[in-house]
Amino acid sequence: DVKVTQSSRYLVKRTGEKVFLECVQDMDHENMFWYRQDPGLGLRLIYFSYDVKMKEKGDIPEGYSVSREKKERFSLILESASTNQTSMYLCASKFGGELFFGEGSRLTVL
Amino acid sequence: TQLLEQSPQFLSIQEGENLTVYCNSSSVFSSLQWYRQEPGEGPVLLVTVVTGGEVKKLKRLTFQFGDARKDSSLHITAAQPGDTGLYLCAGATGREGGFKTIFGAGTRLFVKA
C-alpha cells in the first residue's frame, strides 16, 4: 500500500512565525502536491512538484513556498504565518492518475 | 478557469434510502474521479471514469460520466451509516490527468441509523 505521511496532524502557531509542513511518500512517485482544504471551497492546489528540485505554482501559491530536495520528501513552508492561512493542509503523491493523500495537517494561526 | 460544482452541499438521510450526488462543469475533462474523505483522514479514490457515457458500479455505488465529459453523478443505493463522509469529485485534463486535478467543494453525506 502507498503511504503518504505528514509529520504533524495538528499545529498551533502565532502570526509571523515560520511554519514547516513535512510530507514523505514511500512509493517512489515523481509527482507530489500540496493542497489546502477549507469548508465550501474544496481542495485548492498550492504547489506541486514533478521531480527533485522542480516546483510549479498551483492556484494559490501566495504566502507559501516549497522544497523538494529528495524524491520522497516534499515540504511546504509558510515564511510568515498569517491568520488567513488557518486551514487543513493535505499532501499527496500521484501515480497513474490517482492521488494518494496523507491524513492532513490542521494548522491554526493565532 | 475550470470549475467543478457539486450538489447538494449537504445531505442527511436515513439508512436504506437512495441518493444521487451531482458534479457539473462547463469544461471538458479527460477523466473524472470521485474520492471519499472520512473525518480525520485524507481523501481516498473510489473510481475514475474516462469515457463519455461510461457507467461504473462499485457494490452499491454507481458512477456515471456525462456524454460530453463535463458532468458526473454518483448514486448510492440503500445507504448505510458507513457511507457517511465527504464525497469529492475531481476533474483532470491531459494524459493520466496531467499535473493538475481540479476538485469540487464536496458533498457532505450523513446517513442516520
mmCIF file of N, CA and C in Angstrom, chain B residues 6-66:
data_model
loop_
_atom_site.group_PDB
_atom_site.id
_atom_site.type_symbol
_atom_site.label_atom_id
_atom_site.label_comp_id
_atom_site.label_asym_id
_atom_site.label_seq_id
_atom_site.Cartn_x
_atom_site.Cartn_y
_atom_site.Cartn_z
ATOM 1 N N GLN B 6 -20.540 20.953 -7.195
ATOM 2 C CA GLN B 6 -21.197 19.765 -6.671
ATOM 3 C C GLN B 6 -22.494 20.146 -5.991
ATOM 4 N N SER B 7 -23.479 19.264 -6.119
ATOM 5 C CA SER B 7 -24.741 19.465 -5.429
ATOM 6 C C SER B 7 -25.336 18.117 -5.023
ATOM 7 N N PRO B 8 -26.021 18.076 -3.887
ATOM 8 C CA PRO B 8 -26.121 19.153 -2.907
ATOM 9 C C PRO B 8 -24.821 19.295 -2.103
ATOM 10 N N GLN B 9 -24.724 20.363 -1.338
ATOM 11 C CA GLN B 9 -23.533 20.542 -0.498
ATOM 12 C C GLN B 9 -23.604 19.656 0.730
ATOM 13 N N PHE B 10 -24.824 19.428 1.208
ATOM 14 C CA PHE B 10 -25.018 18.638 2.428
ATOM 15 C C PHE B 10 -26.251 17.774 2.259
ATOM 16 N N LEU B 11 -26.170 16.525 2.744
ATOM 17 C CA LEU B 11 -27.282 15.587 2.626
ATOM 18 C C LEU B 11 -27.341 14.727 3.877
ATOM 19 N N SER B 12 -28.505 14.721 4.514
ATOM 20 C CA SER B 12 -28.708 13.898 5.699
ATOM 21 C C SER B 12 -29.892 12.984 5.426
ATOM 22 N N ILE B 13 -29.660 11.669 5.441
ATOM 23 C CA ILE B 13 -30.711 10.724 5.083
ATOM 24 C C ILE B 13 -30.754 9.575 6.079
ATOM 25 N N GLN B 14 -31.833 8.800 6.003
ATOM 26 C CA GLN B 14 -31.977 7.616 6.832
ATOM 27 C C GLN B 14 -31.326 6.413 6.143
ATOM 28 N N GLU B 15 -30.853 5.521 6.964
ATOM 29 C CA GLU B 15 -30.314 4.256 6.448
ATOM 30 C C GLU B 15 -31.344 3.592 5.544
ATOM 31 N N GLY B 16 -30.876 3.077 4.385
ATOM 32 C CA GLY B 16 -31.777 2.380 3.471
ATOM 33 C C GLY B 16 -32.273 3.241 2.321
ATOM 34 N N GLU B 17 -32.152 4.555 2.451
ATOM 35 C CA GLU B 17 -32.587 5.453 1.370
ATOM 36 C C GLU B 17 -31.577 5.465 0.239
ATOM 37 N N ASN B 18 -32.050 5.887 -0.924
ATOM 38 C CA ASN B 18 -31.179 6.078 -2.086
ATOM 39 C C ASN B 18 -30.856 7.558 -2.232
ATOM 40 N N LEU B 19 -29.740 7.867 -2.858
ATOM 41 C CA LEU B 19 -29.375 9.265 -3.073
ATOM 42 C C LEU B 19 -28.517 9.401 -4.316
ATOM 43 N N THR B 20 -28.533 10.612 -4.868
ATOM 44 C CA THR B 20 -27.674 10.930 -6.007
ATOM 45 C C THR B 20 -26.964 12.250 -5.748
ATOM 46 N N VAL B 21 -25.691 12.275 -6.038
ATOM 47 C CA VAL B 21 -24.854 13.470 -5.903
ATOM 48 C C VAL B 21 -24.368 13.851 -7.294
ATOM 49 N N TYR B 22 -24.376 15.156 -7.575
ATOM 50 C CA TYR B 22 -24.051 15.622 -8.916
ATOM 51 C C TYR B 22 -22.772 16.469 -8.921
ATOM 52 N N CYS B 23 -22.091 16.405 -10.060
ATOM 53 C CA CYS B 23 -20.856 17.168 -10.258
ATOM 54 C C CYS B 23 -20.918 17.746 -11.676
ATOM 55 N N ASN B 24 -20.926 19.063 -11.785
ATOM 56 C CA ASN B 24 -21.125 19.706 -13.084
ATOM 57 C C ASN B 24 -20.052 20.743 -13.398
ATOM 58 N N SER B 25 -19.771 20.872 -14.691
ATOM 59 C CA SER B 25 -18.774 21.845 -15.117
ATOM 60 C C SER B 25 -19.111 22.330 -16.523
ATOM 61 N N SER B 26 -18.584 23.477 -16.865
ATOM 62 C CA SER B 26 -18.717 23.954 -18.249
ATOM 63 C C SER B 26 -17.504 23.519 -19.072
ATOM 64 N N SER B 27 -16.542 22.889 -18.411
ATOM 65 C CA SER B 27 -15.314 22.450 -19.078
ATOM 66 C C SER B 27 -15.363 20.961 -19.366
ATOM 67 N N VAL B 28 -14.613 20.563 -20.368
ATOM 68 C CA VAL B 28 -14.493 19.155 -20.712
ATOM 69 C C VAL B 28 -13.260 18.581 -20.007
ATOM 70 N N PHE B 29 -13.425 17.417 -19.422
ATOM 71 C CA PHE B 29 -12.323 16.751 -18.732
ATOM 72 C C PHE B 29 -11.991 15.431 -19.412
ATOM 73 N N SER B 30 -10.720 15.076 -19.424
ATOM 74 C CA SER B 30 -10.321 13.787 -19.988
ATOM 75 C C SER B 30 -10.700 12.646 -19.054
ATOM 76 N N SER B 31 -10.798 12.942 -17.785
ATOM 77 C CA SER B 31 -11.236 11.936 -16.831
ATOM 78 C C SER B 31 -11.845 12.639 -15.626
ATOM 79 N N LEU B 32 -12.673 11.914 -14.922
ATOM 80 C CA LEU B 32 -13.283 12.466 -13.725
ATOM 81 C C LEU B 32 -13.215 11.409 -12.635
ATOM 82 N N GLN B 33 -12.881 11.853 -11.453
ATOM 83 C CA GLN B 33 -12.729 10.925 -10.341
ATOM 84 C C GLN B 33 -13.664 11.302 -9.212
ATOM 85 N N TRP B 34 -13.998 10.294 -8.398
ATOM 86 C CA TRP B 34 -14.722 10.509 -7.149
ATOM 87 C C TRP B 34 -13.847 9.997 -6.004
ATOM 88 N N TYR B 35 -13.696 10.849 -4.986
ATOM 89 C CA TYR B 35 -12.974 10.500 -3.775
ATOM 90 C C TYR B 35 -13.937 10.572 -2.594
ATOM 91 N N ARG B 36 -13.654 9.771 -1.563
ATOM 92 C CA ARG B 36 -14.393 9.884 -0.311
ATOM 93 C C ARG B 36 -13.411 10.197 0.812
ATOM 94 N N GLN B 37 -13.801 11.141 1.645
ATOM 95 C CA GLN B 37 -12.956 11.548 2.752
ATOM 96 C C GLN B 37 -13.719 11.370 4.063
ATOM 97 N N GLU B 38 -13.148 10.606 4.956
ATOM 98 C CA GLU B 38 -13.748 10.409 6.273
ATOM 99 C C GLU B 38 -13.075 11.360 7.264
ATOM 100 N N PRO B 39 -13.757 11.680 8.352
ATOM 101 C CA PRO B 39 -13.202 12.645 9.321
ATOM 102 C C PRO B 39 -11.808 12.252 9.788
ATOM 103 N N GLY B 40 -10.881 13.215 9.756
ATOM 104 C CA GLY B 40 -9.531 12.961 10.229
ATOM 105 C C GLY B 40 -8.639 12.208 9.251
ATOM 106 N N GLU B 41 -9.143 12.008 8.035
ATOM 107 C CA GLU B 41 -8.371 11.263 7.041
ATOM 108 C C GLU B 41 -8.245 12.083 5.766
ATOM 109 N N GLY B 42 -7.304 11.672 4.895
ATOM 110 C CA GLY B 42 -7.237 12.276 3.576
ATOM 111 C C GLY B 42 -8.222 11.604 2.631
ATOM 112 N N PRO B 43 -8.543 12.240 1.511
ATOM 113 C CA PRO B 43 -9.447 11.622 0.529
ATOM 114 C C PRO B 43 -8.862 10.326 -0.040
ATOM 115 N N VAL B 44 -9.771 9.396 -0.350
ATOM 116 C CA VAL B 44 -9.364 8.118 -0.940
ATOM 117 C C VAL B 44 -10.145 7.931 -2.231
ATOM 118 N N LEU B 45 -9.447 7.528 -3.292
ATOM 119 C CA LEU B 45 -10.083 7.368 -4.591
ATOM 120 C C LEU B 45 -11.103 6.224 -4.577
ATOM 121 N N LEU B 46 -12.308 6.521 -5.101
ATOM 122 C CA LEU B 46 -13.328 5.490 -5.273
ATOM 123 C C LEU B 46 -13.331 4.962 -6.705
ATOM 124 N N VAL B 47 -13.296 5.880 -7.672
ATOM 125 C CA VAL B 47 -13.423 5.457 -9.065
ATOM 126 C C VAL B 47 -12.888 6.537 -9.991
ATOM 127 N N THR B 48 -12.456 6.124 -11.175
ATOM 128 C CA THR B 48 -12.096 7.037 -12.266
ATOM 129 C C THR B 48 -12.930 6.666 -13.478
ATOM 130 N N VAL B 49 -13.576 7.652 -14.100
ATOM 131 C CA VAL B 49 -14.302 7.420 -15.340
ATOM 132 C C VAL B 49 -13.640 8.239 -16.436
ATOM 133 N N VAL B 50 -13.489 7.626 -17.607
ATOM 134 C CA VAL B 50 -12.710 8.286 -18.660
ATOM 135 C C VAL B 50 -13.451 8.420 -19.988
ATOM 136 N N THR B 51 -14.498 7.653 -20.189
ATOM 137 C CA THR B 51 -15.208 7.662 -21.472
ATOM 138 C C THR B 51 -16.577 8.302 -21.298
ATOM 139 N N GLY B 52 -16.934 9.217 -22.221
ATOM 140 C CA GLY B 52 -18.250 9.838 -22.161
ATOM 141 C C GLY B 52 -19.338 8.788 -22.159
ATOM 142 N N GLY B 53 -20.291 8.899 -21.234
ATOM 143 C CA GLY B 53 -21.378 7.941 -21.127
ATOM 144 C C GLY B 53 -21.044 6.718 -20.286
ATOM 145 N N GLU B 54 -19.822 6.643 -19.819
ATOM 146 C CA GLU B 54 -19.391 5.470 -19.049
ATOM 147 C C GLU B 54 -20.144 5.357 -17.726
ATOM 148 N N VAL B 55 -20.479 4.113 -17.383
ATOM 149 C CA VAL B 55 -21.099 3.819 -16.095
ATOM 150 C C VAL B 55 -20.251 2.770 -15.391
ATOM 151 N N LYS B 56 -19.903 3.061 -14.130
ATOM 152 C CA LYS B 56 -19.154 2.082 -13.347
ATOM 153 C C LYS B 56 -19.902 1.811 -12.052
ATOM 154 N N LYS B 57 -19.870 0.543 -11.650
ATOM 155 C CA LYS B 57 -20.520 0.157 -10.398
ATOM 156 C C LYS B 57 -19.488 -0.369 -9.420
ATOM 157 N N LEU B 58 -19.659 0.059 -8.166
ATOM 158 C CA LEU B 58 -18.790 -0.384 -7.091
ATOM 159 C C LEU B 58 -19.724 -0.757 -5.947
ATOM 160 N N LYS B 59 -20.132 -2.026 -5.912
ATOM 161 C CA LYS B 59 -21.111 -2.511 -4.934
ATOM 162 C C LYS B 59 -22.387 -1.678 -5.018
ATOM 163 N N ARG B 60 -22.728 -0.904 -4.004
ATOM 164 C CA ARG B 60 -23.970 -0.129 -4.010
ATOM 165 C C ARG B 60 -23.785 1.266 -4.633
ATOM 166 N N LEU B 61 -22.607 1.563 -5.108
ATOM 167 C CA LEU B 61 -22.327 2.873 -5.696
ATOM 168 C C LEU B 61 -22.283 2.762 -7.219
ATOM 169 N N THR B 62 -22.983 3.669 -7.901
ATOM 170 C CA THR B 62 -22.975 3.714 -9.359
ATOM 171 C C THR B 62 -22.498 5.091 -9.795
ATOM 172 N N PHE B 63 -21.503 5.110 -10.635
ATOM 173 C CA PHE B 63 -20.898 6.352 -11.111
ATOM 174 C C PHE B 63 -21.166 6.478 -12.601
ATOM 175 N N GLN B 64 -21.508 7.677 -13.038
ATOM 176 C CA GLN B 64 -21.743 7.909 -14.459
ATOM 177 C C GLN B 64 -20.999 9.153 -14.909
ATOM 178 N N PHE B 65 -20.406 9.072 -16.085
ATOM 179 C CA PHE B 65 -19.720 10.205 -16.711
ATOM 180 C C PHE B 65 -20.617 10.680 -17.839
ATOM 181 N N GLY B 66 -20.892 11.972 -17.911
ATOM 182 C CA GLY B 66 -21.767 12.501 -18.939
ATOM 183 C C GLY B 66 -21.212 12.296 -20.343
#
